[in-house]
PDB file of C-alpha atoms in Angstrom:
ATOM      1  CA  UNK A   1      17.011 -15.251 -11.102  1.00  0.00           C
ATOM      2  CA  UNK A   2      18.779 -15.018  -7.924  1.00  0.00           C
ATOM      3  CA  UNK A   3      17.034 -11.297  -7.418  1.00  0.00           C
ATOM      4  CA  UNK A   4      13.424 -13.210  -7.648  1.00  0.00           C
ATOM      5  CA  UNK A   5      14.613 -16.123  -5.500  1.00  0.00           C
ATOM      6  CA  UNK A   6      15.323 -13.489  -2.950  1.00  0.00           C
ATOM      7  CA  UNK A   7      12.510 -12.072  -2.902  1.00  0.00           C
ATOM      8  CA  UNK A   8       9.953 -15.126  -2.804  1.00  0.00           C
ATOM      9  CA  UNK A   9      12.556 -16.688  -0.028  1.00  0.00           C
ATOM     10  CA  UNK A  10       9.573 -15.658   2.417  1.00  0.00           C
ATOM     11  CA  UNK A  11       7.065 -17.789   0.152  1.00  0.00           C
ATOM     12  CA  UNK A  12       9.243 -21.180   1.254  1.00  0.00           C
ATOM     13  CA  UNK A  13       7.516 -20.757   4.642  1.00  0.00           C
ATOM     14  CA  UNK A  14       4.580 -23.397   5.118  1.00  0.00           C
ATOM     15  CA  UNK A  15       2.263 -20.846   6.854  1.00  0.00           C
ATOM     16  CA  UNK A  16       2.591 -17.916   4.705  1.00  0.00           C
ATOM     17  CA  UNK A  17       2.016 -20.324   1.717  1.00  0.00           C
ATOM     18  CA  UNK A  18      -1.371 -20.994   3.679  1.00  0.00           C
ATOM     19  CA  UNK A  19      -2.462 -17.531   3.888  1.00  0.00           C
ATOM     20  CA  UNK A  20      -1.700 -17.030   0.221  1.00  0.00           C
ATOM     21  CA  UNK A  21      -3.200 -20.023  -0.572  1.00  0.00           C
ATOM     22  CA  UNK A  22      -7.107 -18.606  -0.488  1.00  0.00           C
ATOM     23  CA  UNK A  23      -8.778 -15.198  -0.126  1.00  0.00           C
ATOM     24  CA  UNK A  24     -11.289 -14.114   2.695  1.00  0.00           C
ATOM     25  CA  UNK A  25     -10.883 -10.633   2.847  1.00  0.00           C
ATOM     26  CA  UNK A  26     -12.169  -9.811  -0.129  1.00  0.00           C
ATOM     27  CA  UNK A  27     -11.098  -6.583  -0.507  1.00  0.00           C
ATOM     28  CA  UNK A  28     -12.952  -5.663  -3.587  1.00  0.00           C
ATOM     29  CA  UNK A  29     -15.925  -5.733  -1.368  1.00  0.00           C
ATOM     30  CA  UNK A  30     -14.483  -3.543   1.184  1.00  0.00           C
ATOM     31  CA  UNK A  31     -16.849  -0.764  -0.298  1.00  0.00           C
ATOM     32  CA  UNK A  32     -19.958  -2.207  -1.011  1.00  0.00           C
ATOM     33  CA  UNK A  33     -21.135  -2.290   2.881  1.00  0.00           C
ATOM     34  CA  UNK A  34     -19.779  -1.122   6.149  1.00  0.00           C
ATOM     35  CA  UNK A  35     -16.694  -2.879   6.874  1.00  0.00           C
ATOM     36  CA  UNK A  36     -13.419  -2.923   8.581  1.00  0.00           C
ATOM     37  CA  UNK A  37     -10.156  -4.076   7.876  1.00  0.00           C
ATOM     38  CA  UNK A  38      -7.205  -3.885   9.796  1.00  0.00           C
ATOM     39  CA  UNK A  39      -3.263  -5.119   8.926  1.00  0.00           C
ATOM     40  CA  UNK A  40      -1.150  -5.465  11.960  1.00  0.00           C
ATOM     41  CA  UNK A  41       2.300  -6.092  11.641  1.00  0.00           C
ATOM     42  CA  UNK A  42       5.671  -5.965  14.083  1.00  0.00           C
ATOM     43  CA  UNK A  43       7.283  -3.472  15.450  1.00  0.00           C
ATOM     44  CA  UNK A  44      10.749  -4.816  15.614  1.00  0.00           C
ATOM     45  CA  UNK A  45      10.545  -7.366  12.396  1.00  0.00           C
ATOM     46  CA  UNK A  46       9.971  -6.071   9.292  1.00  0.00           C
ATOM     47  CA  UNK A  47       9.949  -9.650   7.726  1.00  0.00           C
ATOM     48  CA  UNK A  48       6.681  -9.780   6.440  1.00  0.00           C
ATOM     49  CA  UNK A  49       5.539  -6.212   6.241  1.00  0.00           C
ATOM     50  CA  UNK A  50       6.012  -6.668   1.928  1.00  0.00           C
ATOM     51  CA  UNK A  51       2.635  -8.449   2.576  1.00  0.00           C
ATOM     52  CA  UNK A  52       0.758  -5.514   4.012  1.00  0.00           C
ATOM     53  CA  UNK A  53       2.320  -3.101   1.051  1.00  0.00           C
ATOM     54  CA  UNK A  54       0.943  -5.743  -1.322  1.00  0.00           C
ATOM     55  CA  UNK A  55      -2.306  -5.891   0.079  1.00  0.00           C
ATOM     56  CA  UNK A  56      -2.728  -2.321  -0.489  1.00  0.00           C
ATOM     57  CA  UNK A  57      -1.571  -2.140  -3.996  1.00  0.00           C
ATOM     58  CA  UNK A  58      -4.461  -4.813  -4.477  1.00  0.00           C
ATOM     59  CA  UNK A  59      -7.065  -3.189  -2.913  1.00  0.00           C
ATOM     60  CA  UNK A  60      -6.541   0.183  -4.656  1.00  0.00           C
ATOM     61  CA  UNK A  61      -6.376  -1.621  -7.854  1.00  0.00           C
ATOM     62  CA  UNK A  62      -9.693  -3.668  -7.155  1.00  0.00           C
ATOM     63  CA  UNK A  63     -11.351  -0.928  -5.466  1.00  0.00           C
ATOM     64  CA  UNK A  64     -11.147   1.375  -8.755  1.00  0.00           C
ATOM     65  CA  UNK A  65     -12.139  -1.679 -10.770  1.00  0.00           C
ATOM     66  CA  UNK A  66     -15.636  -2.650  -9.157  1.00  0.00           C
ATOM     67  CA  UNK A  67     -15.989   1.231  -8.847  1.00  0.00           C
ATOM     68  CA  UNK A  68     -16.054   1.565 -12.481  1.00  0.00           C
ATOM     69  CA  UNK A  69     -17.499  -1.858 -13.475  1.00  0.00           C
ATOM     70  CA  UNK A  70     -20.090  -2.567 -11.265  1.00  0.00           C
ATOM     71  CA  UNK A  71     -20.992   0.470  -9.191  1.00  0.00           C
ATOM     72  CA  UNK A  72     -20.632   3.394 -12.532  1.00  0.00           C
ATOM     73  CA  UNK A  73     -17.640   4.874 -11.054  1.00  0.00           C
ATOM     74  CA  UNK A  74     -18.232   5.336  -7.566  1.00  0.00           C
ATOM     75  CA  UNK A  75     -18.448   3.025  -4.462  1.00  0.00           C
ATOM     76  CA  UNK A  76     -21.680   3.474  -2.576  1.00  0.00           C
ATOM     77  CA  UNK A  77     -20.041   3.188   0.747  1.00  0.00           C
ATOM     78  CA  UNK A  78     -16.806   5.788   1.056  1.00  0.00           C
ATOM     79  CA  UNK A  79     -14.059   3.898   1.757  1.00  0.00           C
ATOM     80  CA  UNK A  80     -11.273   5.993   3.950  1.00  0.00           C
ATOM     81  CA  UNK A  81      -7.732   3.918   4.411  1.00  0.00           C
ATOM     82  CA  UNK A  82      -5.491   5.281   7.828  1.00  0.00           C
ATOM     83  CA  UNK A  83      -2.142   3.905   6.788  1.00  0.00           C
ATOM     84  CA  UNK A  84      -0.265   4.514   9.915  1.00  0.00           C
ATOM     85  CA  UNK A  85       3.657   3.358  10.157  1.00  0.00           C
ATOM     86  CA  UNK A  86       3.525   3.957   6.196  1.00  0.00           C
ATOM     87  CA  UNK A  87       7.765   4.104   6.099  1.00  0.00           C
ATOM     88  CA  UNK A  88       7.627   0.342   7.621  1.00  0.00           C
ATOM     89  CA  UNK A  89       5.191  -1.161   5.194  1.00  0.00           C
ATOM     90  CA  UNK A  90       7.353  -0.872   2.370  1.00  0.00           C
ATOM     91  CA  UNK A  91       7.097   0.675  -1.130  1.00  0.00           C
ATOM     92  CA  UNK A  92       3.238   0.319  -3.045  1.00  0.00           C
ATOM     93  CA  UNK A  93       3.955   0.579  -6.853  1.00  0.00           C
ATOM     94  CA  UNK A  94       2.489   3.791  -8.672  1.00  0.00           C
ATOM     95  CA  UNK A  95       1.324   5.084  -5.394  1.00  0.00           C
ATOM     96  CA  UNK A  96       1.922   8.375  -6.977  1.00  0.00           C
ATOM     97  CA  UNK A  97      -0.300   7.681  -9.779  1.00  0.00           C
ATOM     98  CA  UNK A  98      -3.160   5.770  -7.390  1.00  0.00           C
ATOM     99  CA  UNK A  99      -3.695   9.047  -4.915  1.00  0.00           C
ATOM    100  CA  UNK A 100      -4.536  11.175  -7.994  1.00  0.00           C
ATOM    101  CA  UNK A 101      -7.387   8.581  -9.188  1.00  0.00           C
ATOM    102  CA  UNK A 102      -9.136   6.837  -6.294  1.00  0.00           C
ATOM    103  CA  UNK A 103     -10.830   9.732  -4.670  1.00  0.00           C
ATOM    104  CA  UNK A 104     -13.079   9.718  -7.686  1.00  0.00           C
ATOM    105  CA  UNK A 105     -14.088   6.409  -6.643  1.00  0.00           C
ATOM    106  CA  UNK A 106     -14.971   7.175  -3.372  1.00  0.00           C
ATOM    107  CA  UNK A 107     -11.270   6.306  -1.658  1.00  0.00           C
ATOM    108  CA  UNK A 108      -9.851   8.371   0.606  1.00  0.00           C
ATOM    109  CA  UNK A 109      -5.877   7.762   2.332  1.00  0.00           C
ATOM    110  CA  UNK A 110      -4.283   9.014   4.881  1.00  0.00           C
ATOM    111  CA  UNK A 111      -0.205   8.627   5.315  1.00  0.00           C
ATOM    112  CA  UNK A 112       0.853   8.893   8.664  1.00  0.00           C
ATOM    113  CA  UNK A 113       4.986   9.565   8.789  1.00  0.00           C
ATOM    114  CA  UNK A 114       7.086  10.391  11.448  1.00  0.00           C
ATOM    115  CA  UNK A 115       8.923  12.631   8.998  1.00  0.00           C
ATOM    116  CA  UNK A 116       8.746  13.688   5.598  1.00  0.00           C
ATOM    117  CA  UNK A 117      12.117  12.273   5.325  1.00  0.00           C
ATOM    118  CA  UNK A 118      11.050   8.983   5.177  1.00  0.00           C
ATOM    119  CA  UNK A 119       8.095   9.291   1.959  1.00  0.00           C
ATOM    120  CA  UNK A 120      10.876  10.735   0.171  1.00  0.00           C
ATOM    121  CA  UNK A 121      13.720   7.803   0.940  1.00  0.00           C
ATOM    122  CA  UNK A 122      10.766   5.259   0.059  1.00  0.00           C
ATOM    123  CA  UNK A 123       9.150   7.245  -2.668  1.00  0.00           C
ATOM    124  CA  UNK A 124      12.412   9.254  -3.871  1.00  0.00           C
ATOM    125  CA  UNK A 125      11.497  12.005  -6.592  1.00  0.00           C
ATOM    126  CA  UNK A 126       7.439  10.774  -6.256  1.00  0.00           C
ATOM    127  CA  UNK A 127       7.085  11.573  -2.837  1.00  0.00           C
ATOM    128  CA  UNK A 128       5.923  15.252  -3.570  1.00  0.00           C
ATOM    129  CA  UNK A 129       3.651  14.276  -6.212  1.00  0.00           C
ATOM    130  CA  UNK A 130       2.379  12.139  -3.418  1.00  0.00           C
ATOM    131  CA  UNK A 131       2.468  14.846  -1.132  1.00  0.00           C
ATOM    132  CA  UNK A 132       0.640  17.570  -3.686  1.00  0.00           C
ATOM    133  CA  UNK A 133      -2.463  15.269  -4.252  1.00  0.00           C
ATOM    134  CA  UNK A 134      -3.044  15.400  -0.328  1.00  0.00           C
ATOM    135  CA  UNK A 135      -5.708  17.606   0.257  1.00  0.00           C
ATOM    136  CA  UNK A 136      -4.780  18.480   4.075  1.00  0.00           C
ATOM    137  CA  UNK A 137      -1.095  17.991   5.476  1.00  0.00           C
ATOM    138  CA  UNK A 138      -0.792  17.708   9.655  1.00  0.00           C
ATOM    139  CA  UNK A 139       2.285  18.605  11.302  1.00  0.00           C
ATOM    140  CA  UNK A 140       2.163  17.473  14.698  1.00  0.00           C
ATOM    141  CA  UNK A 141       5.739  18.019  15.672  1.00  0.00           C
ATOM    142  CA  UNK A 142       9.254  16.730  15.047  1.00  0.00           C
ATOM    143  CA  UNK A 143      12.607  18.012  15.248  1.00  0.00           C
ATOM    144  CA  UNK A 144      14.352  16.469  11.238  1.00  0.00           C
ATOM    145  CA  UNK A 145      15.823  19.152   9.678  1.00  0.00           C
ATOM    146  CA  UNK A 146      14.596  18.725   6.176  1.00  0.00           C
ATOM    147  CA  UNK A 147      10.975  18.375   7.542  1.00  0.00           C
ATOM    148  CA  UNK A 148      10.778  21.829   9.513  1.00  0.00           C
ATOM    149  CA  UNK A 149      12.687  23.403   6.636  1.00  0.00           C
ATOM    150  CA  UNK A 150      10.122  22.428   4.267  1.00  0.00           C
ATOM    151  CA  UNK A 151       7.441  23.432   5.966  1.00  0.00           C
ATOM    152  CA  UNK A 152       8.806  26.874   7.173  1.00  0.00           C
ATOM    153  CA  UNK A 153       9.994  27.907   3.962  1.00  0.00           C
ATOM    154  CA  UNK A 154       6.739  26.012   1.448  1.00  0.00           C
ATOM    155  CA  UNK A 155       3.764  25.690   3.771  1.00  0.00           C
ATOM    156  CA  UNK A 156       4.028  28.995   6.002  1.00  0.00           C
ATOM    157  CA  UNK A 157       5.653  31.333   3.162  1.00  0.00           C
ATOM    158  CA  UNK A 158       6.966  34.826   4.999  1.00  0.00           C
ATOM    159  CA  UNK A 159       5.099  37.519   6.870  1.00  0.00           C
ATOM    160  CA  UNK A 160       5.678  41.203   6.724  1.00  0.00           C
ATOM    161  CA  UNK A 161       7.411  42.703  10.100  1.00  0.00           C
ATOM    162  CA  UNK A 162       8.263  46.175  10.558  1.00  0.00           C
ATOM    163  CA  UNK A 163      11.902  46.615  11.808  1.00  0.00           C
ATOM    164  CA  UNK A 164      12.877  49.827  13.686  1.00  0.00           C
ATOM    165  CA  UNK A 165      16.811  50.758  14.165  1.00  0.00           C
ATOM    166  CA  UNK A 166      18.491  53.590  16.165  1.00  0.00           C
ATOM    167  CA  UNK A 167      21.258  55.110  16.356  1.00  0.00           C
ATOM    168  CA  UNK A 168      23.108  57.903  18.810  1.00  0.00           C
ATOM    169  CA  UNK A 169      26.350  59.827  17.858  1.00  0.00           C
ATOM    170  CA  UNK A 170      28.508  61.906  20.834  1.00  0.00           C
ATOM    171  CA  UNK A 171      30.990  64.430  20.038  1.00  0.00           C
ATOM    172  CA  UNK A 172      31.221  67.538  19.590  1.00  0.00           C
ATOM    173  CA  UNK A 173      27.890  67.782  18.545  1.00  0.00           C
ATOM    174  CA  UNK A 174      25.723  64.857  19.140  1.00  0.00           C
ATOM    175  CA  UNK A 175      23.250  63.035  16.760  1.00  0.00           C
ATOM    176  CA  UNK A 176      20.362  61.087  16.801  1.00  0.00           C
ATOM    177  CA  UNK A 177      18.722  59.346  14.233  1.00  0.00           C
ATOM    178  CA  UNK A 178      15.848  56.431  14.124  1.00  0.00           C
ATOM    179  CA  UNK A 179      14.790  54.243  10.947  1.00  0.00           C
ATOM    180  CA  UNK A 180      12.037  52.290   9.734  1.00  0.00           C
ATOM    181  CA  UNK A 181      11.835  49.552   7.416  1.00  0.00           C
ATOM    182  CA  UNK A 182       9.606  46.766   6.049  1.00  0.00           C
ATOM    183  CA  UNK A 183      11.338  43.568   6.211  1.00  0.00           C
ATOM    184  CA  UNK A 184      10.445  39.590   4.768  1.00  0.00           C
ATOM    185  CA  UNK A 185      10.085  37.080   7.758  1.00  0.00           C
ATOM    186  CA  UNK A 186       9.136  33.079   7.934  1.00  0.00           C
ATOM    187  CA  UNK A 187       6.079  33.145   9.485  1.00  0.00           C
ATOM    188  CA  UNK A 188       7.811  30.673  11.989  1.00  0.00           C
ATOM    189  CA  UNK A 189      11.076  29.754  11.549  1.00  0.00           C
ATOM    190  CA  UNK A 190      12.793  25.842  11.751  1.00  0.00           C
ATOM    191  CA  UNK A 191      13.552  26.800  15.499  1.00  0.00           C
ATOM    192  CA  UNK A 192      10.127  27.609  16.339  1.00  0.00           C
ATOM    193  CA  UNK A 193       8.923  24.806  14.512  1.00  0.00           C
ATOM    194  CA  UNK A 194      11.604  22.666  16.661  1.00  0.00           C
ATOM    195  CA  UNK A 195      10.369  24.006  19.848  1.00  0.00           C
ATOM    196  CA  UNK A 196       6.420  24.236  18.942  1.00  0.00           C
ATOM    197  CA  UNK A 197       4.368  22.990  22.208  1.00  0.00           C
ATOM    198  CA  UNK A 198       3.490  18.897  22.102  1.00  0.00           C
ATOM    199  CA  UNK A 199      -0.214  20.266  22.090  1.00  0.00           C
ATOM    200  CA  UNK A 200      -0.413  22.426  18.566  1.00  0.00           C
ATOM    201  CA  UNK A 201      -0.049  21.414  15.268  1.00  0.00           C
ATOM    202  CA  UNK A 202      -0.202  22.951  11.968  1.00  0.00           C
ATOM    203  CA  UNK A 203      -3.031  22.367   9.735  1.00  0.00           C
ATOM    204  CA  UNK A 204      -2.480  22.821   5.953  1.00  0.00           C
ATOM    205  CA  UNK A 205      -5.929  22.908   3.518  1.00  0.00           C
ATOM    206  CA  UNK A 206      -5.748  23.276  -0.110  1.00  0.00           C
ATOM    207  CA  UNK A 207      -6.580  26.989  -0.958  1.00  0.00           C
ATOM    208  CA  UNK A 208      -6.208  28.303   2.920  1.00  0.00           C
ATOM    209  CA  UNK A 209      -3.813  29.491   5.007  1.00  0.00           C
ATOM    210  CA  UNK A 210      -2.338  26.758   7.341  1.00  0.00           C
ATOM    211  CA  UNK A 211      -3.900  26.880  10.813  1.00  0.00           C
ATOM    212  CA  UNK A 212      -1.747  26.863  14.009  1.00  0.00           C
ATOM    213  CA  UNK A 213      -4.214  25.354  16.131  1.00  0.00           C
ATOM    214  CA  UNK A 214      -4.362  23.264  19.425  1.00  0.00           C
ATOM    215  CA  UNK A 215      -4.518  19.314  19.199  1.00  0.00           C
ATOM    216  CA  UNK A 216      -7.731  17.657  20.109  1.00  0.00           C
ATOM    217  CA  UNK A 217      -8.170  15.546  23.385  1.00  0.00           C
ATOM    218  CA  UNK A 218      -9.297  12.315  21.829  1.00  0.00           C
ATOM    219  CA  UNK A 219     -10.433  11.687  25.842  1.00  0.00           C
ATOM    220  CA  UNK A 220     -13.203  14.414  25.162  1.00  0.00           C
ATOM    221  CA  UNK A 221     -14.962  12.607  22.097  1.00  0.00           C
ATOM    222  CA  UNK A 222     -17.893  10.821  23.216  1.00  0.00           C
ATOM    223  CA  UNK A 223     -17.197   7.872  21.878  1.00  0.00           C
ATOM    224  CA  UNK A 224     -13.712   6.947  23.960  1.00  0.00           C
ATOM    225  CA  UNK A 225     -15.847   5.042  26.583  1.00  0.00           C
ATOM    226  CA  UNK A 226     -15.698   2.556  24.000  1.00  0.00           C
ATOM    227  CA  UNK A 227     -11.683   2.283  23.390  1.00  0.00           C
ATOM    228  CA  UNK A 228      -9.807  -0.260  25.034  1.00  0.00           C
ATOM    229  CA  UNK A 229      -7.607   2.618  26.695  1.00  0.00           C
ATOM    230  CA  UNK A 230     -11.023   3.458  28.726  1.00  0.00           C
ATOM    231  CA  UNK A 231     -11.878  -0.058  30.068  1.00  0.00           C
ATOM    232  CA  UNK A 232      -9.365  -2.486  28.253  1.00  0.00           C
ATOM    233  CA  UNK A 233     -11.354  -5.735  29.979  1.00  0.00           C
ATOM    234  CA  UNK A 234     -14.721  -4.600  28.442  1.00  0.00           C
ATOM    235  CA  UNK A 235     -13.267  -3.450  25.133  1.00  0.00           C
ATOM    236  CA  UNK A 236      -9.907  -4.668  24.260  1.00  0.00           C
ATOM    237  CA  UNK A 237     -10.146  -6.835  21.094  1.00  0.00           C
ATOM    238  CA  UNK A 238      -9.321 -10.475  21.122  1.00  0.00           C
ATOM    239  CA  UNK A 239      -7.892 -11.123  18.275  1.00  0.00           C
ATOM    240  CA  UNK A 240      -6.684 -14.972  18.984  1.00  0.00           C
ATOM    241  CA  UNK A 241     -10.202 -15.860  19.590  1.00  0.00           C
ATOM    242  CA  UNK A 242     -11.112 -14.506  16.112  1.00  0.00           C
ATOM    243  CA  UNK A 243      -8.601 -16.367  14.664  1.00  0.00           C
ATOM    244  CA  UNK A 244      -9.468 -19.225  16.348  1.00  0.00           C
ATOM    245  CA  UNK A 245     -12.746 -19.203  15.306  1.00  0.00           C
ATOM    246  CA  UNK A 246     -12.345 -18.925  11.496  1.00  0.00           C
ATOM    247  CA  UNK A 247      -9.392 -20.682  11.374  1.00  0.00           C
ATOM    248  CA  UNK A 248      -9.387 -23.046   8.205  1.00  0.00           C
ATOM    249  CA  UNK A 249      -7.318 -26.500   7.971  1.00  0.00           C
ATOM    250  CA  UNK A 250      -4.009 -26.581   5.951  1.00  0.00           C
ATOM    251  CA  UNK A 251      -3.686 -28.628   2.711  1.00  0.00           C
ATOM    252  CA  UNK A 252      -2.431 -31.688   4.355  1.00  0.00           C
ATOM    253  CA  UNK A 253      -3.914 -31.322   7.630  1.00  0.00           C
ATOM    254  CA  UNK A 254      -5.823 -34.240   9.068  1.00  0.00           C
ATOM    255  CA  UNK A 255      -9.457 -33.025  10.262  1.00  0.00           C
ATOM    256  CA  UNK A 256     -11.665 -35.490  12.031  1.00  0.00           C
ATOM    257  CA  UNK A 257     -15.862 -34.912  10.594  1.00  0.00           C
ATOM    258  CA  UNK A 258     -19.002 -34.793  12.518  1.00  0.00           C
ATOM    259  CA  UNK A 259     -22.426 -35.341  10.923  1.00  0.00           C
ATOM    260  CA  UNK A 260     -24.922 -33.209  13.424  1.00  0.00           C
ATOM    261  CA  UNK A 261     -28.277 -32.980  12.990  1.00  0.00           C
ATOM    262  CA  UNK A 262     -29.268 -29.543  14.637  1.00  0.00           C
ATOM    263  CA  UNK A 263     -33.751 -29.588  14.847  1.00  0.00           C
ATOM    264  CA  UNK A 264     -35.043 -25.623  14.066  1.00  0.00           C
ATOM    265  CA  UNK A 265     -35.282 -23.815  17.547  1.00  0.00           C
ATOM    266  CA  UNK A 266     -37.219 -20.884  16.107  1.00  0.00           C
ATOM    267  CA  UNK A 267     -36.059 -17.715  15.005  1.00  0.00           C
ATOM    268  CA  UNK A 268     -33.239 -15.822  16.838  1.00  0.00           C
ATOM    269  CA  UNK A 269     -33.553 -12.241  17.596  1.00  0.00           C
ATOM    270  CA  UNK A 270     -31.956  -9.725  15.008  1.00  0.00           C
ATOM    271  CA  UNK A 271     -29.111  -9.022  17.470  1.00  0.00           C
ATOM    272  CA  UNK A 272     -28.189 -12.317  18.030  1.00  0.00           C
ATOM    273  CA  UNK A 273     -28.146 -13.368  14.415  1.00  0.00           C
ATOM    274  CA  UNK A 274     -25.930 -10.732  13.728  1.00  0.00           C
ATOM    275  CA  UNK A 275     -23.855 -11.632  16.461  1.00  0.00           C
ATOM    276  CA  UNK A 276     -23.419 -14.911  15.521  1.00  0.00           C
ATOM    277  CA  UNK A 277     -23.156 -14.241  12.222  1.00  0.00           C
ATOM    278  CA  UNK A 278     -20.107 -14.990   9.935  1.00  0.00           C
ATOM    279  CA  UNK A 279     -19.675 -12.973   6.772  1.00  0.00           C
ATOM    280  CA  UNK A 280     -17.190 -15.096   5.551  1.00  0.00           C
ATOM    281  CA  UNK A 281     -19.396 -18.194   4.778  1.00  0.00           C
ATOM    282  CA  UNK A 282     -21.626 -15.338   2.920  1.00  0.00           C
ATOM    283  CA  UNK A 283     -20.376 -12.401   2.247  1.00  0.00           C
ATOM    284  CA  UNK A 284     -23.833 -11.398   0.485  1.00  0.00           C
ATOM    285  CA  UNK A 285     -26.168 -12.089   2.947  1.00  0.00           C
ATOM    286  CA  UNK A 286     -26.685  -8.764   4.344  1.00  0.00           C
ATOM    287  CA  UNK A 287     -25.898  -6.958   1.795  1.00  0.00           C
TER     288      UNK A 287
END
């Protein structure tokens, strides 16, 4: 009992009570039409990032049932999850067991660590089942020990160098003699992993030979004009005015009424409507 009080300790906080309290994400729906979710959560508090590991566990789970029930065992729109900061969103039960099953379904997921030290202190003796149902791995760089080691030694495998040794007697009568010799080598080694350049990376695809190939310049894809980082006051995302917007009262929060009467203006254009359109009221409406 006092393990369980522990844990729902968060739940005695009036606004996370609220958020629990009704569902408009809907994340079975996630892959019936074009949509996108995202889960922020702090750098510095790791409070309520249990909430963001739970969401997950949810969606997988409701994702493979409405693939199965509804849509004969695959979603019509592919649904691709970028988990980044995975080691600070906590532990998603049977994760192991969920990556083997939902790409069937049309799910795709992509961990993002900063070492493969931390899926294995989250994931213990799972984390390379996780790690073997991944059909590419991308090491970007790092210096932990037990990450470069694993990749030098499993990923790369060894190369075959030729080693040539000499050797030169004096005396009396003086010798020379020069040697051969096949030898076993790590096609890089943990220190040349430790010192790679910050623009390769190693590329690891199921039945291939890893790649060591340059990183791409995300400034040369033509759609970056549209990031924030291009022209943050045209494209940075508000989220407070989001929230703002679909904001709902609380339980026992007073809310004043207005009866409008709004007279038909005419049709809107298409762009518009869609603008000013909130899938939350009806989430079937364009469907």
């Amino acid at each position: 009992m006092i393990s369980c009080g522990s844990r729902l300790a968060p739940f005695d906080i009036p606004q996370l009570r609220e958020i629990m309290s009704y569902d408009e994400l809907e994340l079975d729906r996630i892959g019936d039409r074009k949509t996108a979710v995202f889960f922020t959560i702090s750098d510095t508090t790791p409070t309520y990032n249990f909430i963001v590991a739970l969401a997950f566990s949810q969606m997988f789970n409701l994702l493979c049932e409405r693939a199965d029930n509804v849509h004969g065992g695959r979603l019509p729109h592919h649904v691709r999850v970028l988990w980044d900061e995975a080691a600070n969103t906590g532990q998603v039960p049977s994760l192991e067991k969920l990556v083997a099953v939902i790409r069937s379904r049309e799910v795709s997921l992509c961990l993002f660590y900063q070492q493969y030290a931390q899926c294995k202190a989250i994931y213990k003796d799972n984390a390379e089942t996780i790690l073997g149902n991944m059909d590419s791995v991308i090491f970007l760089g790092g210096r932990e020990s037990s990450t470069i080691k694993e990749i030098s030694e499993n990923w790369l495998g060894k190369a075959t160098i030729s080693m040539q040794t000499e050797g030169r007697s004096r005396g009396q009568s003086e010798s020379y003699n020069q040697n051969t010799q096949r030898l076993g080598r790590e096609l890089m080694t943990p220190s040349e992993l430790a010192t790679m350049p910050g623009d390769k990376c190693i590329l690891q695809l199921r039945g291939l030979p890893p790649f060591f190939s340059s990183k791409y310049d995300l400034k040369q894809h033509p759609n970056y004009k549209y990031t924030a980082e291009a022209d943050k006051k045209k494209n940075a995302f508000d989220l407070d005015k989001l929230i703002n917007r679909r904001r709902r009262p609380g339980l026992n929060e007073a809310c004043e009424v207005y009866e409008v009467d709004v007279s038909d203006t005419g049709p809107v254009s298409e762009d518009e409507d869609i603008l000013n359109y909130d899938d939350v009221d009806d989430p079937d409406a364009y469907v």
